[in-house]
Every structure is written in C-alpha cells, then in structure tokens.
Short mmCIF file of C-alpha atoms in Angstrom, two decimals:
data_model
loop_
_atom_site.label_atom_id
_atom_site.label_comp_id
_atom_site.label_asym_id
_atom_site.label_seq_id
_atom_site.Cartn_x
_atom_site.Cartn_y
_atom_site.Cartn_z
CA MET A 66 29.35 57.57 6.76
CA ARG A 67 27.84 59.03 3.61
CA SER A 68 25.29 61.86 3.58
CA GLY A 69 21.67 61.17 2.77
CA ARG A 70 20.61 61.90 -0.83
CA VAL A 71 17.45 63.94 -1.51
CA LEU A 72 15.22 64.32 -4.56
CA ILE A 73 12.93 67.39 -4.43
CA VAL A 74 9.70 67.19 -6.45
CA GLU A 75 7.92 70.57 -6.43
CA ASP A 76 6.28 72.55 -9.22
CA GLN A 77 6.75 76.00 -7.62
CA PRO A 78 10.28 77.11 -8.67
CA ASN A 79 10.76 79.64 -5.87
CA PHE A 80 9.78 77.25 -3.09
CA ARG A 81 11.86 74.48 -4.65
CA LYS A 82 14.86 76.81 -4.95
CA GLY A 83 14.48 77.80 -1.30
CA LEU A 84 14.49 74.16 -0.20
CA VAL A 85 17.50 73.39 -2.37
CA LYS A 86 19.48 76.30 -0.93
CA MET A 87 18.65 75.32 2.62
CA LEU A 88 19.60 71.67 2.11
CA HIS A 89 22.69 72.52 0.05
CA SER A 90 24.01 74.57 2.95
CA GLY A 91 24.96 71.23 4.50
CA ASP A 92 23.94 71.88 8.10
CA LEU A 93 21.03 69.45 7.84
CA GLY A 94 23.27 66.60 6.72
CA TRP A 95 21.55 66.01 3.36
CA GLN A 96 22.73 66.34 -0.23
CA VAL A 97 20.26 67.39 -2.95
CA VAL A 98 20.93 65.11 -5.92
CA GLY A 99 18.05 66.17 -8.16
CA GLU A 100 14.95 68.28 -8.74
CA ALA A 101 11.74 67.73 -10.67
CA GLY A 102 8.65 69.85 -11.35
CA ASN A 103 6.17 66.95 -11.48
CA GLY A 104 5.83 63.29 -10.59
CA GLN A 105 6.42 62.01 -14.12
CA ASP A 106 9.83 63.69 -14.38
CA ALA A 107 10.68 62.50 -10.87
CA LEU A 108 9.94 58.86 -11.71
CA ALA A 109 12.45 59.04 -14.55
CA LEU A 110 15.12 60.24 -12.10
CA LEU A 111 14.66 57.64 -9.35
CA GLU A 112 16.73 54.84 -10.85
CA GLU A 113 19.47 57.18 -12.03
CA LEU A 114 19.85 59.17 -8.79
CA GLN A 115 19.01 56.51 -6.17
CA PRO A 116 17.88 59.01 -3.49
CA ASP A 117 17.39 58.06 0.15
CA LEU A 118 14.64 60.64 0.66
CA VAL A 119 11.99 62.17 -1.59
CA LEU A 120 10.37 65.51 -0.72
CA THR A 121 7.30 65.78 -2.94
CA ASP A 122 4.42 68.20 -3.31
CA ILE A 123 0.92 66.75 -3.67
CA ARG A 124 -0.64 69.14 -6.18
CA MET A 125 1.44 69.20 -9.37
CA PRO A 126 0.70 69.16 -13.13
CA ILE A 127 0.97 66.06 -15.36
CA MET A 128 1.37 63.65 -12.41
CA ASP A 129 0.52 64.71 -8.86
CA GLY A 130 2.31 63.59 -5.70
CA ILE A 131 -0.23 60.92 -4.72
CA GLU A 132 0.09 59.13 -8.06
CA PHE A 133 3.88 59.60 -8.08
CA VAL A 134 4.40 58.07 -4.63
CA GLY A 135 2.05 55.23 -5.57
CA HIS A 136 4.35 54.36 -8.51
CA LEU A 137 7.44 54.93 -6.37
CA ARG A 138 6.30 52.41 -3.74
CA LYS A 139 6.15 49.59 -6.31
CA ASN A 140 9.93 49.62 -6.82
CA TYR A 141 11.12 51.41 -3.67
CA PRO A 142 8.84 50.27 -0.84
CA ASP A 143 11.21 51.42 1.91
CA MET A 144 12.21 54.84 0.56
CA ILE A 145 11.72 57.74 2.98
CA VAL A 146 9.03 60.13 1.70
CA ILE A 147 7.95 63.52 3.07
CA ILE A 148 4.82 65.10 1.64
CA LEU A 149 4.75 68.85 0.88
CA THR A 150 1.35 70.53 0.75
CA GLY A 151 -0.21 73.95 1.08
CA PHE A 152 -3.50 72.38 2.10
CA LYS A 153 -3.80 71.28 5.70
CA ASN A 154 -6.76 68.94 5.62
CA PHE A 155 -7.74 65.46 6.69
CA GLU A 156 -7.75 63.92 3.20
CA TYR A 157 -4.14 64.80 2.51
CA ALA A 158 -3.11 63.54 5.93
CA GLN A 159 -4.92 60.27 5.17
CA ALA A 160 -3.20 60.01 1.78
CA ALA A 161 0.21 60.60 3.35
CA VAL A 162 -0.36 57.86 5.93
CA ARG A 163 -1.65 55.47 3.28
CA LEU A 164 1.47 56.05 1.16
CA GLY A 165 3.79 55.45 4.12
CA ALA A 166 5.07 59.02 4.29
CA LEU A 167 7.33 59.86 7.21
CA ASP A 168 5.60 63.22 7.76
CA ILE A 169 3.83 66.16 6.12
CA LEU A 170 5.40 69.60 5.66
CA ILE A 171 2.79 72.34 5.42
CA LYS A 172 3.54 75.29 3.13
CA PRO A 173 4.41 78.04 3.78
CA CYS A 174 6.92 76.71 6.28
CA THR A 175 9.66 78.23 8.39
CA GLU A 176 13.27 77.16 8.47
CA ASP A 177 12.65 75.59 11.88
CA ASP A 178 9.81 73.51 10.38
CA VAL A 179 12.16 72.21 7.70
CA ARG A 180 14.96 71.60 10.19
CA GLN A 181 12.69 69.65 12.53
CA ILE A 182 11.34 67.41 9.80
CA MET A 183 14.79 66.83 8.25
CA ASN A 184 16.21 65.85 11.65
CA LYS A 185 13.41 63.31 11.88
CA ALA A 186 14.36 62.06 8.41
CA SER A 187 18.03 61.87 9.49
CA GLU A 188 17.18 59.58 12.39
CA ARG A 189 15.19 57.29 10.07
CA PHE A 190 17.98 57.36 7.49
CA TYR A 191 20.65 56.36 10.03
CA GLU A 192 18.41 53.55 11.29
CA LYS A 193 17.99 52.26 7.74
CA TYR A 194 21.69 52.68 6.99
CA ALA A 195 22.65 50.65 10.07
CA GLN A 196 20.17 47.93 9.09
CA GLN A 197 21.50 47.83 5.52
CA GLN A 198 25.04 47.50 6.81
CA LYS A 199 23.97 44.63 9.05
CA GLN A 200 22.28 42.82 6.13
CA LEU A 201 25.34 43.40 3.96
CA LEU A 202 27.59 41.92 6.64
CA GLN A 203 25.31 38.90 7.03
CA LYS A 204 25.48 38.30 3.29
CA GLN A 205 29.28 38.63 3.36
CA LEU A 206 29.47 36.26 6.33
CA GLN A 207 27.55 33.62 4.37
CA GLN A 208 29.82 34.01 1.35
CA ASP A 209 32.90 33.85 3.61
CA GLN A 210 31.70 30.50 4.95
CA GLU A 211 31.20 29.22 1.41
CA LEU A 212 34.64 30.38 0.25
CA ARG A 213 36.29 28.86 3.33
CA ALA A 214 34.60 25.52 2.65
CA VAL A 215 35.87 25.57 -0.95
CA LEU A 216 39.45 26.41 0.07
CA LEU A 217 39.56 23.66 2.71
CA ASP A 218 37.90 21.14 0.38
CA LEU A 219 34.94 20.72 2.74
CA PRO A 220 31.47 19.70 1.50
CA TYR A 221 29.55 22.50 -0.21
CA GLU A 222 26.54 22.98 -2.50
CA MET A 223 27.34 23.31 -6.20
CA SER A 224 24.80 26.13 -6.38
CA ILE A 225 27.27 28.48 -4.64
CA LEU A 226 29.83 28.30 -7.47
CA PRO A 227 28.36 30.96 -9.82
CA GLY A 228 28.19 33.54 -7.02
CA LEU A 229 31.75 32.84 -5.85
CA ASN A 230 33.13 32.84 -9.38
CA GLN A 231 31.55 36.25 -9.94
CA ALA A 232 32.90 37.61 -6.63
CA LEU A 233 36.46 36.43 -7.45
CA SER A 234 36.46 37.34 -11.14
CA GLY A 235 39.55 39.40 -12.01
CA LYS A 236 40.80 39.34 -8.40
CA GLU A 237 44.30 38.58 -7.13
CA LEU A 238 44.59 36.21 -4.16
CA TRP A 239 47.18 36.71 -1.40
CA PHE A 240 48.11 33.96 1.05
CA MET A 241 48.94 35.29 4.54
CA HIS A 242 50.52 32.91 7.01
CA MET A 243 51.32 33.68 10.65
CA ASN A 244 54.41 31.92 12.01
CA ASN A 245 53.31 29.04 14.24
CA GLU A 246 56.28 29.29 16.58
CA ASP A 247 55.33 32.88 17.34
CA LEU A 248 51.69 31.88 17.75
CA ALA A 249 52.64 29.11 20.14
CA ASN A 250 54.64 31.57 22.24
CA LYS A 251 51.85 34.15 22.26
CA SER A 252 48.80 31.96 22.89
CA ASN A 253 47.53 29.63 25.55
CA GLY A 254 44.91 27.87 23.50
CA LYS A 255 41.89 28.70 21.41
CA ARG A 256 40.72 31.70 23.45
CA ASP A 257 43.97 33.62 23.04
CA MET A 258 44.15 32.54 19.41
CA SER A 259 40.83 34.29 18.70
CA LEU A 260 42.17 37.52 20.15
CA LEU A 261 45.37 37.33 18.07
CA GLN A 262 43.42 36.55 14.90
CA PHE A 263 41.13 39.49 15.53
CA ALA A 264 44.02 41.87 16.21
CA PHE A 265 45.91 40.71 13.11
CA SER A 266 42.84 41.07 10.88
CA ASN A 267 42.36 44.66 12.05
CA ILE A 268 45.99 45.48 11.33
CA VAL A 269 45.64 44.17 7.78
CA GLU A 270 42.31 45.87 7.15
CA GLU A 271 43.59 49.24 8.35
CA LEU A 272 46.71 49.03 6.20
CA VAL A 273 44.63 48.03 3.18
CA LYS A 274 42.22 50.92 3.78
CA GLY A 275 45.15 53.29 4.29
CA ALA A 276 46.45 52.26 0.88
CA GLY A 277 43.08 53.20 -0.63
CA LEU A 278 42.20 49.63 -1.66
CA GLU A 279 38.90 47.79 -1.66
CA ALA A 280 39.86 44.31 -0.53
CA ARG A 281 38.41 41.37 1.37
CA LEU A 282 40.10 39.49 4.19
CA LEU A 283 39.13 35.93 5.13
CA LEU A 284 40.36 33.73 7.99
CA VAL A 285 40.80 30.28 6.43
CA GLU A 286 42.66 28.38 9.16
CA HIS A 287 43.90 29.35 12.62
CA ASP A 288 47.21 30.61 11.16
CA THR A 289 46.21 31.53 7.61
CA PHE A 290 44.26 34.36 5.99
CA LEU A 291 43.29 34.99 2.37
CA LEU A 292 43.31 38.55 1.01
CA VAL A 293 41.20 39.11 -2.10
CA ALA A 294 42.20 42.30 -3.93
CA GLU A 295 42.06 43.86 -7.36
CA TRP A 296 44.72 42.63 -9.77
CA HIS A 297 48.15 44.26 -9.21
CA GLN A 298 46.83 46.64 -6.52
CA VAL A 299 48.79 45.26 -3.55
CA ASP A 300 52.02 47.17 -4.07
CA GLU A 301 55.43 46.62 -2.46
CA THR A 302 54.74 49.14 0.30
CA LEU A 303 51.72 47.16 1.45
CA GLN A 304 53.51 43.82 0.97
CA ASP A 305 56.25 45.05 3.31
CA GLY A 306 53.91 46.93 5.64
CA ILE A 307 51.72 43.99 6.68
CA PRO A 308 54.54 41.73 7.99
CA THR A 309 56.26 44.74 9.60
CA ALA A 310 53.13 45.86 11.45
CA SER A 311 52.29 42.28 12.46
CA PHE A 312 55.66 41.90 14.15
CA GLU A 313 55.65 45.41 15.62
CA TYR A 314 52.21 45.13 17.22
CA LEU A 315 51.88 41.39 17.87
CA LYS A 316 55.46 40.04 17.70
CA ILE A 317 54.27 37.54 15.09
CA ARG A 318 56.21 36.97 11.87
CA THR A 319 54.00 36.78 8.82
CA SER A 320 54.52 35.48 5.29
CA LEU A 321 52.68 37.16 2.42
CA VAL A 322 52.60 35.35 -0.95
CA SER A 323 50.66 36.12 -4.12
CA MET A 324 48.58 33.18 -5.40
CA GLY A 325 48.04 34.99 -8.69
CA LEU A 326 44.79 35.66 -10.50
CA ALA A 327 41.88 33.78 -8.95
CA PRO A 328 41.20 30.54 -10.85
CA PRO A 329 37.75 28.96 -11.26
CA VAL A 330 36.38 28.15 -7.80
CA ILE A 331 36.60 24.38 -8.33
CA ASP A 332 40.41 24.73 -8.62
CA LEU A 333 40.84 26.85 -5.48
CA ALA A 334 41.40 23.99 -3.01
CA GLN A 335 44.34 22.63 -5.01
CA LEU A 336 45.93 26.09 -5.42
CA TYR A 337 45.51 26.77 -1.69
CA LEU A 338 47.08 23.45 -0.73
CA LEU A 339 50.07 23.95 -3.05
CA THR A 340 50.71 27.45 -1.67
CA LYS A 341 50.38 26.21 1.89
CA GLU A 342 52.87 23.39 1.35
CA ALA A 343 55.35 25.79 -0.23
CA ILE A 344 55.62 27.97 2.89
CA SER A 345 54.54 25.55 5.65
CA ASP A 346 55.98 25.93 9.16
CA PRO A 347 57.80 23.08 10.88
CA ILE A 348 55.78 23.74 14.06
CA ARG A 349 52.04 23.04 14.00
CA LEU A 350 49.28 23.49 16.59
CA PRO A 351 47.15 20.38 16.04
CA THR A 352 44.87 21.01 19.02
CA LEU A 353 43.50 24.08 17.30
CA ARG A 354 42.62 22.29 14.05
CA GLY A 355 39.19 20.96 13.13
CA ASN A 356 37.10 24.01 13.89
CA GLU A 357 38.39 26.47 11.31
CA VAL A 358 34.90 27.31 10.03
CA GLY A 359 33.73 28.20 13.54
CA SER A 360 36.81 30.39 14.12
CA GLY A 361 36.24 32.20 10.84
CA ILE A 362 32.60 32.87 11.67
CA MET A 363 33.54 34.30 15.07
CA LEU A 364 36.14 36.58 13.47
CA SER A 365 33.64 37.86 10.90
CA LEU A 366 31.10 38.52 13.64
CA ASN A 367 33.64 40.47 15.67
CA GLN A 368 34.54 42.57 12.62
CA ALA A 369 30.82 43.18 12.10
CA LYS A 370 30.52 44.40 15.71
CA VAL A 371 33.24 46.97 15.10
CA ARG A 372 31.52 48.33 12.00
CA GLU A 373 28.11 48.41 13.67
CA MET A 374 29.53 50.22 16.70
CA GLU A 375 31.23 52.80 14.47
CA VAL A 376 27.96 53.47 12.65
CA GLN A 377 26.15 53.96 15.98
CA LEU A 378 28.85 56.26 17.37
CA MET A 379 29.08 58.36 14.23
CA SER A 380 25.28 58.61 13.93
CA ALA A 381 25.02 59.97 17.48
CA ILE A 382 27.77 62.53 16.79
CA LEU A 383 26.47 63.60 13.37
CA VAL A 384 22.95 64.32 14.61
CA GLY A 385 24.33 66.09 17.68
CA GLN A 386 22.93 63.64 20.23
CA GLU A 387 25.54 63.76 22.99
CA ASP A 388 23.18 62.15 25.50
CA SER A 389 22.61 59.24 23.12
CA LEU A 390 26.37 58.80 22.86
CA LEU A 391 26.72 58.40 26.62
CA VAL A 392 23.73 56.05 26.83
CA LEU A 393 25.20 53.92 24.02
CA LEU A 394 28.64 53.63 25.65
CA ASN A 395 27.18 52.83 29.08
CA ARG A 396 25.00 50.13 27.54
CA VAL A 397 27.96 48.55 25.74
CA ILE A 398 30.00 48.40 28.96
CA HIS A 399 27.05 46.87 30.83
CA GLU A 400 26.49 44.22 28.12
CA LEU A 401 30.20 43.48 28.18
CA SER A 402 30.06 42.72 31.90
CA LEU A 403 27.51 39.95 31.26
CA THR A 404 29.70 37.96 28.84
CA SER A 405 32.21 35.14 29.32
CA PRO A 406 35.91 36.01 29.86
CA GLU A 407 36.81 35.18 26.24
CA GLU A 408 33.88 37.16 24.81
CA MET A 409 34.68 39.99 27.19
CA ARG A 410 38.25 40.32 25.91
CA LEU A 411 37.13 40.25 22.28
CA GLY A 412 34.25 42.63 22.97
CA ALA A 413 36.52 45.07 24.79
CA LEU A 414 38.99 45.04 21.88
CA SER A 415 36.12 45.52 19.38
CA LEU A 416 34.89 48.51 21.38
CA SER A 417 38.37 50.01 21.56
CA ILE A 418 38.95 49.65 17.80
CA ALA A 419 35.56 51.26 17.06
CA LEU A 420 36.35 54.14 19.43
CA HIS A 421 39.79 54.71 17.94
CA GLY A 422 38.31 54.54 14.43
CA THR A 423 35.70 57.15 15.30
CA ILE A 424 38.36 59.41 16.82
CA GLN A 425 40.36 59.20 13.61
CA LYS A 426 37.44 59.68 11.22
CA GLN A 427 35.51 62.35 13.10
CA PHE A 428 37.94 64.17 15.36
CA ASP A 429 41.20 63.93 13.42
CA PRO A 430 40.43 63.21 9.73
CA ASP A 431 43.85 64.56 8.68
CA ASP A 432 45.65 61.75 10.55
CA GLN A 433 47.15 59.62 7.78
CA ASN A 434 48.43 56.86 10.09
CA SER A 435 46.67 53.72 8.88
CA LEU A 436 47.00 52.05 12.28
CA ALA A 437 45.88 55.03 14.35
CA ARG A 438 42.64 53.26 15.19
CA LEU A 439 44.39 50.32 16.87
CA PRO A 440 44.94 50.57 20.66
CA ASN A 441 48.50 50.48 21.99
CA GLU A 442 47.73 47.27 23.84
CA MET A 443 44.99 44.67 23.91
CA PRO A 444 43.41 42.68 26.76
CA GLN A 445 45.78 39.93 27.93
CA ASN A 446 44.81 36.32 28.53
CA GLN A 447 45.85 36.47 32.20
CA TRP A 448 43.61 39.46 32.96
CA THR A 449 40.63 38.97 35.26
CA PRO A 450 37.16 40.02 34.06
CA LYS A 451 37.41 43.09 36.30
CA GLU A 452 40.73 44.09 34.70
CA VAL A 453 39.22 43.72 31.22
CA LEU A 454 36.21 45.85 32.19
CA ASP A 455 38.48 48.46 33.76
CA TRP A 456 40.52 48.53 30.54
CA ALA A 457 37.33 48.95 28.44
CA GLN A 458 36.13 51.77 30.69
CA GLU A 459 39.51 53.47 30.31
CA GLN A 460 39.08 53.25 26.53
CA VAL A 461 35.66 54.90 26.84
CA LYS A 462 37.07 57.55 29.18
CA HIS A 463 39.86 58.29 26.67
CA PHE A 464 37.31 58.55 23.86
CA LEU A 465 35.09 60.95 25.81
CA LEU A 466 38.14 63.02 26.77
CA GLN A 467 39.13 63.25 23.09
CA PHE A 468 35.53 64.08 22.21
CA ASN A 469 35.37 66.89 24.80
CA GLN A 470 38.79 68.26 23.84
CA TRP A 471 37.78 68.18 20.20
CA GLN A 472 34.58 70.08 21.00
CA ALA A 473 36.44 72.63 23.12
CA SER A 474 39.30 73.18 20.67
CA LYS A 475 36.97 73.55 17.74
CA SER A 476 34.59 75.82 19.64
CA ASP A 477 37.22 78.26 20.95
CA ASN A 478 37.71 80.35 17.85
CA VAL A 479 35.89 78.35 15.23
CA VAL A 480 32.75 80.51 15.27
CA GLU A 481 34.79 83.69 15.06
CA ARG A 482 36.69 82.30 12.06
CA ALA A 483 33.45 81.09 10.48
CA ILE A 484 31.81 84.52 10.84
CA LYS A 485 34.88 86.17 9.32
CA TYR A 486 34.65 83.78 6.36
CA ILE A 487 30.93 84.50 5.95
CA GLU A 488 31.57 88.26 6.01
CA GLU A 489 34.10 87.83 3.22
CA HIS A 490 32.10 85.38 1.09
CA TYR A 491 28.41 86.16 1.73
CA ASN A 492 28.06 87.31 -1.89
CA GLU A 493 29.08 83.85 -3.13
CA GLU A 494 27.36 80.51 -2.61
CA CYS A 495 28.76 80.32 0.95
CA ARG A 496 27.51 76.85 1.88
CA LEU A 497 27.97 75.35 5.32
CA THR A 498 30.18 72.64 3.84
CA ASP A 499 32.48 75.32 2.38
CA VAL A 500 32.84 77.08 5.73
CA ALA A 501 33.31 73.79 7.61
CA ALA A 502 36.06 72.77 5.17
CA HIS A 503 37.72 76.18 5.59
CA ILE A 504 37.92 75.73 9.38
CA HIS A 505 38.65 71.97 9.18
CA LEU A 506 35.55 70.80 11.01
CA ASN A 507 32.96 68.12 10.36
CA PRO A 508 29.95 69.92 8.75
CA SER A 509 27.30 68.32 10.96
CA TYR A 510 29.20 69.07 14.15
CA PHE A 511 30.04 72.59 12.98
CA SER A 512 26.31 73.20 12.52
CA VAL A 513 25.68 72.28 16.18
CA VAL A 514 28.60 74.40 17.47
CA PHE A 515 27.60 77.40 15.36
CA LYS A 516 23.99 77.38 16.53
CA LYS A 517 25.00 77.03 20.18
CA ALA A 518 27.36 80.00 19.90
CA THR A 519 25.20 82.36 17.82
CA GLY A 520 21.67 81.26 18.71
CA GLU A 521 20.92 80.95 14.98
CA SER A 522 21.29 78.19 12.45
CA PHE A 523 24.04 78.65 9.88
CA THR A 524 21.54 79.21 7.06
CA ARG A 525 19.58 81.78 9.07
CA PHE A 526 22.79 83.62 10.04
CA VAL A 527 24.04 83.85 6.44
CA THR A 528 20.61 85.02 5.30
CA ARG A 529 20.55 87.73 7.99
CA VAL A 530 24.04 88.91 7.00
CA ARG A 531 22.94 89.13 3.37
CA MET A 532 19.74 90.96 4.24
CA ASP A 533 21.65 93.45 6.40
CA LYS A 534 24.00 94.09 3.47
CA ALA A 535 21.01 94.49 1.17
CA ALA A 536 19.42 97.00 3.56
CA LEU A 537 22.69 98.94 3.62
CA LEU A 538 22.77 99.09 -0.17
CA LEU A 539 19.10 100.09 -0.34
CA ARG A 540 19.68 102.96 2.08
CA ASN A 541 22.89 104.28 0.56
CA THR A 542 22.91 103.54 -3.16
CA ASP A 543 20.73 103.86 -6.26
CA MET A 544 21.40 100.26 -7.32
CA LYS A 545 18.44 98.45 -8.86
CA ILE A 546 16.78 95.67 -6.85
CA PHE A 547 18.09 92.92 -9.13
CA GLU A 548 21.62 94.38 -8.90
CA ILE A 549 21.47 94.32 -5.10
CA ALA A 550 20.16 90.73 -5.17
CA CYS A 551 23.06 89.70 -7.35
CA ALA A 552 25.58 91.62 -5.22
CA ILE A 553 24.65 89.72 -2.06
CA GLY A 554 24.57 86.25 -3.60
CA PHE A 555 20.99 85.79 -4.88
CA ASP A 556 20.54 84.65 -8.48
CA GLU A 557 16.77 85.10 -8.44
CA PRO A 558 15.44 88.63 -7.65
CA ASN A 559 11.94 87.35 -6.79
CA TYR A 560 13.36 84.91 -4.28
CA PHE A 561 15.47 87.72 -2.80
CA THR A 562 12.36 89.88 -2.45
CA ASN A 563 10.49 87.10 -0.61
CA VAL A 564 13.37 86.54 1.82
CA PHE A 565 13.78 90.28 2.41
CA LYS A 566 10.07 90.57 3.25
CA GLN A 567 10.40 87.81 5.83
CA GLN A 568 13.28 89.68 7.50
CA PHE A 569 11.99 93.27 7.40
CA GLN A 570 8.22 92.79 7.00
CA MET A 571 8.29 94.94 3.85
CA SER A 572 9.54 94.66 0.29
CA PRO A 573 12.95 96.08 -0.75
CA LYS A 574 11.16 98.89 -2.61
CA GLU A 575 9.05 99.78 0.43
CA TYR A 576 12.15 99.67 2.63
CA ARG A 577 14.03 102.07 0.35
CA SER A 578 11.07 104.47 0.31
CA SER A 579 10.73 104.40 4.10
CA LYS A 580 14.39 105.37 4.54
#
C-alpha cells in the first residue's frame, strides 16, 4: 500500500520547515511531495503533484487559505484538507467546516498535536484508498464482462468497442487452457470447479507479479483463461513457470499459447475460436457450459475480496491498530459461518490468500517466492462446513502467530540497533525511513515499536539526541551557534535555536552563558 502524499502550504518558512522535517521522518506514514508559500503557488502544484492531503495556513499573502481551498474544491472535492491557523476563533472554525476541512491545527503546536491530527488523516486516507480500490475493481469487473462477451461472440453493445480497443492497444494475448481430463478428475461439478478456477487464477497472478509484470487475467470459459500483458513481456521463465506451478499445486496440466498482438476487438472472437480449436482437448465437460459469464463474474468478485481484505489488514497494521486487526478477523470468520458450503470454501480460501499475502508483504518482504502467499492446501469438496471453518480459523491462528513472532523478533534488539544508528548518524538527515531500512523493518510498525520501547516518538528522540549533543558542544567548545547547528544536522540556525529553546527553556547563547 502506498504512503499518503502531502502538500504543505504555509508562508512562514520556519514553521513549514518544521512540518516538513517531522513528516519526512516517516513515522507518521506520509510523504511530503511539495511546498508552497501561498495559495496561488499551491494551485499550480495540485495537478502536477496529485497530493492526497493538503495542509494549508489561512492567512497568507497573494492568495489566502480560504480562497485557495475554495478553488481546490472545484476540481478536487474529496481531497483531505487540514487548516493551519494561529488564530483560534469561531470564524476560522466556521470557514474550515464550510470548506470541508478534516480538522484545524492551531499554531504554535506540539509534536503530539501534529501526530494526533495526522493519525486522523491516515484513517481517512485509508478509508478513501479502500473505497477507490473497490470502485476500480467494479470498473474492471464491468470491462471483464464486456471482453468475455466479445471473445465468446455473445451479444454486446457497440459502444463498448472504443474502451476495449484502448485497453488492449499494444497488448499481447495469451491463451491458457486447463486440461479437461485433469479437471474431470479433480472436480465434482460446478462448485469444485469454482474453487479450482480461483486457485489457478491466484497461482498465475502471483507468478506474474513475481516477474514484475502488470498484466490482466480473465476467466473466459470454465477451462480457459486469457492473459493480457505488454508485448514480449511474458518470457520463457514465466511461460514454463505457470504450467509447472499449476501441476505442482493443483495436479492440472495447462497449455499456454501466445495469440499475438491484440487485434481490433471485432476480430477477437474469431482469433479466440481458432486458438481454441488448435489446442482443444478430446474430453469436454458439457454440463458446465452455458454459464461462463456468471463463473467469470464470481471469480472476479473473489479476487476483489482478496484485495479488499489485504487493504484492510495492512491498514490496521500500518496505523498500529492491533485491536482493529482482531476485530476484523473475528468478523470475517463470523460472516463466513453464515454462508453456503460453496461460498464458505471460496471465502475461506480468499481469507487464507489475503493472510499469506499480508505475511509476505509486511512481515517478510525479502521473501522472493512468488507463490509464498498461497496456502499449502485448500478446502476440499468433501469437507463439512465445520471442517472448513476450522481450517479458516487455523489460517487466522497461523497469521496471528506469525504477526506476534514478527513483533517479538523485531522488538528484541531492534530498538537497540536503531539507537546505535541514530547515535552514529544524528548529524545527517537521519529519517525514520532510513533507520527502518537499516534494521529491515516496516517504517510504520517500527514507529510503534520504537515509541513503546523508549516512551518517545522517533522524531522526538532524534531531536533530543541532537539537542544533548548541542548542549555538550556549547559547554565544552567555542564553536559558533551556526557551526553547532550544522554539526548536529540542522541546516537553518534559526530553526535550531527555536528547537533548542523548546528543549532547554533558554536560547543556545543563554545556555552557554549559564554554564
């Protein structure tokens, strides 16, 4: 999941620089993508930077924050906005509400004030992100239905052709056919077929992702998939890997044939039919024919469930909401218990794949095994609903065990290593993301672990280390104030002086005199 992008609009350079440093540290989960000193300059940056959040002052020269947000809302009605102001009064609160601001941040503000309001923004951002993903999947589902209708020569509206032609422009099409004899041996009808289709689609998608490709997989018929990829991007390794993994995991032989560069959409049905006839199986399953569109829709919906579940799991982990994680998993298991046996098996497999995917992405990002997110087994057609639920609960238990072990292993010496790194690099930029990368830990989770262990946020800890070093230099050297600021990692002496005052309740000059 990507980090949220922030644009800071503030005419006071020191305050703006302080916000940028705090957000750049990474422990708040946001990335500063731009700065502006007034609303007019900020408007020019919106389209170029595409931020998810705007932090804007109200009182600024040329164009103030009220006018700026008014213009912003015309083109970006849903953008998250936080108002910055040094004036705590009713009119500004009214203006913020009228402009749809998420909250107001009163200046001067403490680090805890900023942290609290940015956590609130994170929750809103993850909600929006999940909704955007859902809308994107719905749009893809609609286009999948249209493409399937074209391939099978079913009735369709001519108005869909321009959109499909654009989506397929410059793409290579790959015909994937599962051996019907193997399918007949593995399935007992439509219910088992859905499970096999779902498992096979996940195998292909993971291998494609592992190869670093952006590709699209579509179930066309019960035994046939279409892979849409960039031209000449499906190399021999992937061409061999898909059939190998299909047989290894599912015991189903699979044929993979290039259909070449995508032709105009009106010629797709003929190309599909010719390819199908060229590699057709002698054994068919006629009882499963006639509802290919419905099967494809169900597969797309199941894939969507996996992605949605991963977003929810990762959101809970990234914002440090362990309780929310448990509530989410308990709710999923409960909802699973209310479904039909077929839906229960598919739902349990979807949950397992999402859990394995989260383990790989969050807990073990160095694992290069493309199929690491697939469970070793999947629910069997002869299992009772209780056996399926027990299996799903075991998957959840395994996930929570991995989660707890990950927390424990990373917490054992991670803070000690982090502090050592800070002590050695405090005079550099020393961002949270740098330290997290050094100790091989997710930045958001590292932030939570570090604060639990030290009682301070990462930013506050680094600042305290720097101020202690500055105090040491003030007491024991004749270095000038700006030299000390530079020596401990501050580019701006005035900003250093302000931070030092907050720590010691006196200026650096006063501190030196008192000692």
